[in-house]
Amino acid sequence: MDFKLSPEEESLRKTVEDFVREELVPLEPDFEGAPDIFEGTRWKSRAKLSSNPEVKRYIEIMEGLEKKAEARGLWYLDVPKEYGGMQVSNVAMIAVTEELEKSSIPFEFGNHVSNILYNCKGEQIERFLLPCLRGEKTSTFGLSEPASGADPSMLQTTATPDSDYFVINGTKMFPTFADVADFVQLFTRLPGTKGREGVTCFLIDTGTPGYRVARSIATIAGTEPCELVFEDCRVHKALVLGEVGKGWELNQAWLGARRFQVGIRAHGVSQRVLRCVAELLRHDAKGAEQFVGQVGYFLGELEALRTLTYFGAWKADQKMDVRSEAANVKLFATELLHEVLDVALEVAGASAMRKEHVLARAFRHARGSRIIEGPSEIQRHIIQRALFREGITFLELM
Amino acid sequence: MDLRLSEEEKLIRETAAQFVSRELLAREGAYLKQEELFLPPGDPAGRELDAEIRTTLTDVARRIGLWALELPESVGGSAMSAVGQVLIHREFGRTILPFGPACIPALMGESKYAKQLAEGELSLSLAFDELHKSGTSDTITARFRPEPGGYALSKAILDLMNPSADLFLFPAKEQGTNRIGLFLLYRNTSGLTIEDERDLTTDATVARMTLNECKVSNEELLGYEYETGAIVAAEQLRIAARSLGIGMRCLAASIEHARNRVTFGRPLAQRQAIQWMLADLSINLRTCTWLTLEAAWRADQSLPYFEAAALAKKRAAKMAFEAADTAIQIHGGYGVCKEFPFEGFYREARMMRLLYGREMEMNRAIGERFIKEGGRRKARVRRSPAYLAYCLYWCLSPVV
């Protein structure tokens, strides 16, 4: 049994640690009043269209950081070797994010692409995957519909075969920033199929006739998901991602791999929130007396989250089934983050609800995370399903 | 990072698991039903393991290396790594049968009593009552002072678990300097009385230990703050590991019962209220498993591990209590019956939450430290100069 990172993973972590200390931390004061768009990683897609000089200045800073990261070899970390990436392990990616999250600058190493795009074949690679890797194109993910969210197997958008083409009809809810994306990864079903059968994924360029972005919808977190409408949208069969009728596995793969990042991010945000709380309590003896135990409790829970996340990522690296681990991490992380913020706001009081306040921002983002990519209730369902199927074999140490 | 057990660790786990299944779980039913058919009115009496069975079990456990885990092999111990000990105690936690490797702190391996302790001719109890509040030496009020040829211990009254032991380890602070000293006391040390033995709500007993101007010789000072802390951490890891065993047993039994028990036409397993209780429990069991193993691994790697052990114990004992609580709820009336192990786990886990650090006190301590440091960024593994100085001090201090 060995909880140490491997030498390569450790040296990568060290490089990131140095990068954070030398490049990100000094920028923190400058970013304190940054516009909301800089929370998370969304500046890439929407902020670039902004004509606000303030936003432009921040974009320049961020692009400068990207160049610096690339110069240090911190680029294409999780990209497979065949596409020129470093293909580092899941555990290493967790360590990288853990270091990045120690700074409040919403910076991440690129370029990440939606992992299902690695299923691209033939000319799809040139057209979709590589431009995304180079950062020239962005994609959006079309799965949820007005009547199917937590249970995506209820999706109703149909793709009717018509010689070499498919005709797509339906509505998609909540693809994030679809209005500025270059293409959509669209999940549909073949006519007459039900449940997980017949699900087929397409890559459809923005501007394809019959596909329109009906509107974007403001949310609590500043992200802007959209509503997409498909009316007799004809797409060639060459645009099917993976195989016709085998789209369900893609959807599962997309969700699974992201969970551990969600865990370590929640860990990082919670740490920063607690640091802010500690700062407040240091000047507030009475508050400190009242909340000190809560802070200690949360610090312990965060350690638990951290170790749970590393374990899940390690298990994913061993190519084992991690559906239950992923659900554990997602549920534990997002619920914990939400609790931490709730207490943090009790400590900080009404003044922390100012829109640009770090706690208020984190608060707005935390609420969505308990729903996005599978609500907590679905995670509990996945966990109990594994429990009743396999008993406590998950506790058999290997 | 490789979270697989090594071949040796697998063997240790397997040996302990088989011993627990074949020798202990096989006897559990008889142990739980040892009461008469109709009980006399009043409080249920404490249960005891038949002395003959205990001797047999001890012999087997000693033969296969599940005894005196901390002591070196030269005196008949198993010199087990911290991870190995966690794996063993975790298996022993799966049964309510009051039997497990006796706790003999590693530092006793150096003492002249090591062999007798390992062979069970002598037994040892930790008079650590004052450390149960926070799990740290901050709360020690007992005092000692140097005297020609030895030390004098000031008056102290404390609760003593396992009061029938022959030897006692007792920490106290030096008057004036506040240095911690860890003393070995004997049952017949003059000025030491043990009286008023009472049943605890668990199946163990507690007695009152009174020290009245005890004199001890120089060689009875066995260690200082670090040694005391190491014993606390070892005990915390033992409690955490045992809690994991309790959690595993309660979860497995609850899953099984929920599959079979039918209410209103459907098995409990199909009820969301039941499913969610078990889902939440399983998350906690997972986090506690890795926290405990990581803390033990740190101990084996000579990394700082006291804080990690304290956290593991805090969360795991709470988890065990919740596990027992869940198991009782799912088993319904059977859950509170003494013929089932769950009410015993429930009482035991509640006790474990009160030993070597109570939750609220530990939370407060962690929070206070964090706030004082202004929540500074913490390196993953950083050995502070203070810690290194500490190690140096420990290496150089004269340990008998």
Short mmCIF file of C-alpha atoms in Angstrom, two decimals, chain A residues 1-6 9-10 13 17 25 28 91 95 98-99 102-104 271 274-275 277-279 281-282 288 291-297 299-301 303-308 310-311 314-315 318 320 324-325 327-328 331-332 376-378 380-381 383-384 387-392 394-398, chain B residues 1-6 9-10 13 83 87 90 244 247-249 251-252 254-256 258-259 268-270 272 274-276 278-280 282-291 293-295 297-298 301 303 311 314-315 318 360 362-380:
data_model
loop_
_atom_site.label_atom_id
_atom_site.label_comp_id
_atom_site.label_asym_id
_atom_site.label_seq_id
_atom_site.Cartn_x
_atom_site.Cartn_y
_atom_site.Cartn_z
CA MET A 1 0.00 0.00 0.00
CA ASP A 2 1.43 3.32 -1.03
CA PHE A 3 -0.28 6.71 -0.90
CA LYS A 4 2.66 8.60 -2.42
CA LEU A 5 2.46 10.00 -5.91
CA SER A 6 4.81 8.30 -8.35
CA GLU A 9 3.34 12.50 -10.86
CA GLU A 10 5.18 14.19 -8.03
CA ARG A 13 2.64 18.33 -9.14
CA GLU A 17 2.84 24.13 -7.43
CA VAL A 25 -0.95 33.88 -6.50
CA GLU A 28 -5.00 37.30 -6.84
CA VAL A 91 -4.43 10.59 -10.11
CA ALA A 95 -2.98 16.39 -8.02
CA GLU A 98 -5.58 20.28 -6.24
CA GLU A 99 -2.59 22.57 -6.72
CA LYS A 102 -5.04 26.62 -4.07
CA SER A 103 -5.29 29.88 -5.97
CA SER A 104 -8.55 31.69 -6.57
CA GLN A 271 -10.57 25.30 1.43
CA LEU A 274 -12.69 28.31 4.96
CA ARG A 275 -9.56 30.42 4.69
CA VAL A 277 -13.84 32.38 7.20
CA ALA A 278 -10.68 31.95 9.27
CA GLU A 279 -9.60 35.44 8.31
CA LEU A 281 -12.95 34.87 12.70
CA ARG A 282 -9.45 35.99 13.58
CA ALA A 288 -14.66 32.47 16.63
CA PHE A 291 -17.97 28.77 14.81
CA VAL A 292 -14.56 27.32 15.59
CA GLY A 293 -15.95 23.80 16.00
CA GLN A 294 -17.79 23.98 12.69
CA VAL A 295 -14.63 25.05 10.93
CA GLY A 296 -12.73 22.14 12.47
CA TYR A 297 -15.47 19.76 11.48
CA LEU A 299 -11.60 20.64 7.68
CA GLY A 300 -11.91 17.00 8.69
CA GLU A 301 -14.64 16.35 6.16
CA GLU A 303 -9.66 15.52 4.24
CA ALA A 304 -12.19 12.73 3.84
CA LEU A 305 -13.27 14.15 0.48
CA ARG A 306 -9.67 14.42 -0.67
CA THR A 307 -8.80 10.84 0.13
CA LEU A 308 -12.06 9.60 -1.40
CA TYR A 310 -7.74 10.18 -4.90
CA PHE A 311 -8.97 6.65 -4.29
CA TRP A 314 -6.63 5.68 -8.70
CA LYS A 315 -9.26 3.03 -9.24
CA GLN A 318 -6.59 0.69 -12.83
CA MET A 320 -11.83 -0.77 -12.76
CA SER A 324 -20.15 3.86 -7.69
CA GLU A 325 -16.93 5.66 -6.66
CA ALA A 327 -21.24 8.79 -7.49
CA ASN A 328 -19.72 8.78 -4.00
CA LEU A 331 -22.51 13.41 -3.88
CA PHE A 332 -20.11 13.91 -0.99
CA SER A 376 -27.58 14.10 -5.53
CA GLU A 377 -30.62 11.84 -5.51
CA ILE A 378 -29.43 10.05 -8.65
CA ARG A 380 -27.61 7.98 -4.04
CA HIS A 381 -29.58 5.76 -6.37
CA ILE A 383 -24.70 3.95 -4.89
CA GLN A 384 -27.53 1.89 -3.43
CA LEU A 387 -24.71 -1.95 -2.81
CA PHE A 388 -27.63 -4.26 -3.40
CA ARG A 389 -25.98 -5.76 -6.47
CA GLU A 390 -22.53 -6.37 -5.04
CA GLY A 391 -22.89 -6.13 -1.26
CA ILE A 392 -19.89 -4.72 0.55
CA PHE A 394 -16.30 -2.43 -2.43
CA LEU A 395 -14.63 -2.69 0.97
CA GLU A 396 -12.59 -5.74 0.00
CA LEU A 397 -9.15 -4.23 -0.21
CA MET A 398 -7.37 -5.43 -3.30
CA MET B 1 0.20 5.72 -5.68
CA ASP B 2 -0.75 2.08 -5.33
CA LEU B 3 -3.64 1.34 -3.05
CA ARG B 4 -3.41 -2.42 -3.46
CA LEU B 5 -2.32 -4.37 -0.44
CA SER B 6 1.15 -5.87 -0.68
CA GLU B 9 -0.53 -7.25 3.89
CA LYS B 10 -2.92 -9.51 2.00
CA ARG B 13 -5.68 -9.54 6.30
CA VAL B 83 -1.20 -0.80 8.22
CA LEU B 87 -6.12 -4.62 8.82
CA ARG B 90 -10.67 -4.11 11.30
CA LEU B 244 -14.43 0.02 10.21
CA GLY B 247 -19.37 -0.54 9.93
CA MET B 248 -18.75 -3.44 7.54
CA ARG B 249 -20.69 -5.90 9.65
CA LEU B 251 -23.80 -2.57 6.50
CA ALA B 252 -23.55 -6.14 5.22
CA SER B 254 -28.51 -4.49 6.86
CA ILE B 255 -28.25 -5.13 3.13
CA GLU B 256 -29.03 -8.79 3.70
CA ALA B 258 -33.37 -5.43 3.63
CA ARG B 259 -33.29 -7.93 0.77
CA LEU B 268 -37.27 -3.22 2.30
CA ALA B 269 -34.51 -3.12 -0.31
CA GLN B 270 -36.93 -1.48 -2.73
CA GLN B 272 -35.94 4.56 -0.99
CA ILE B 274 -33.86 2.29 3.34
CA GLN B 275 -31.72 2.62 0.21
CA TRP B 276 -30.60 6.11 1.11
CA LEU B 278 -27.40 2.55 3.33
CA ALA B 279 -26.02 4.72 0.52
CA ASP B 280 -25.04 7.46 2.96
CA SER B 282 -21.46 3.35 2.55
CA ILE B 283 -19.92 6.71 1.59
CA ASN B 284 -18.86 7.27 5.15
CA LEU B 285 -17.46 3.78 5.41
CA ARG B 286 -15.40 4.38 2.30
CA THR B 287 -14.00 7.73 3.43
CA CYS B 288 -13.17 6.34 6.87
CA THR B 289 -11.47 3.29 5.38
CA TRP B 290 -9.09 5.43 3.36
CA LEU B 291 -8.49 7.99 6.09
CA LEU B 293 -5.31 3.38 6.07
CA GLU B 294 -3.64 6.61 5.00
CA ALA B 295 -2.92 7.58 8.61
CA TRP B 297 0.60 4.32 6.12
CA ARG B 298 1.97 7.68 7.21
CA GLN B 301 6.57 5.94 6.45
CA LEU B 303 5.67 10.94 8.26
CA LEU B 311 -9.12 12.54 12.38
CA LYS B 314 -13.04 10.94 15.09
CA ARG B 315 -14.80 10.16 11.85
CA LYS B 318 -18.92 8.35 14.55
CA MET B 360 -16.64 18.59 19.61
CA MET B 362 -11.38 17.75 18.48
CA ASN B 363 -13.28 19.94 16.04
CA ARG B 364 -12.64 22.93 18.23
CA ALA B 365 -8.91 22.16 18.39
CA ILE B 366 -8.59 21.71 14.62
CA GLY B 367 -10.59 24.88 13.98
CA GLU B 368 -8.62 26.90 16.49
CA ARG B 369 -5.32 25.93 14.94
CA PHE B 370 -6.63 26.77 11.47
CA ILE B 371 -7.94 30.15 12.53
CA LYS B 372 -4.77 30.98 14.41
CA GLU B 373 -2.68 30.21 11.34
CA GLY B 374 -5.03 32.37 9.33
CA GLY B 375 -5.86 29.31 7.25
CA ARG B 376 -2.55 29.45 5.51
CA ARG B 377 -1.93 27.27 2.50
CA LYS B 378 -0.75 23.90 3.63
CA ALA B 379 1.81 21.88 1.73
CA ARG B 380 0.93 18.25 1.17
#
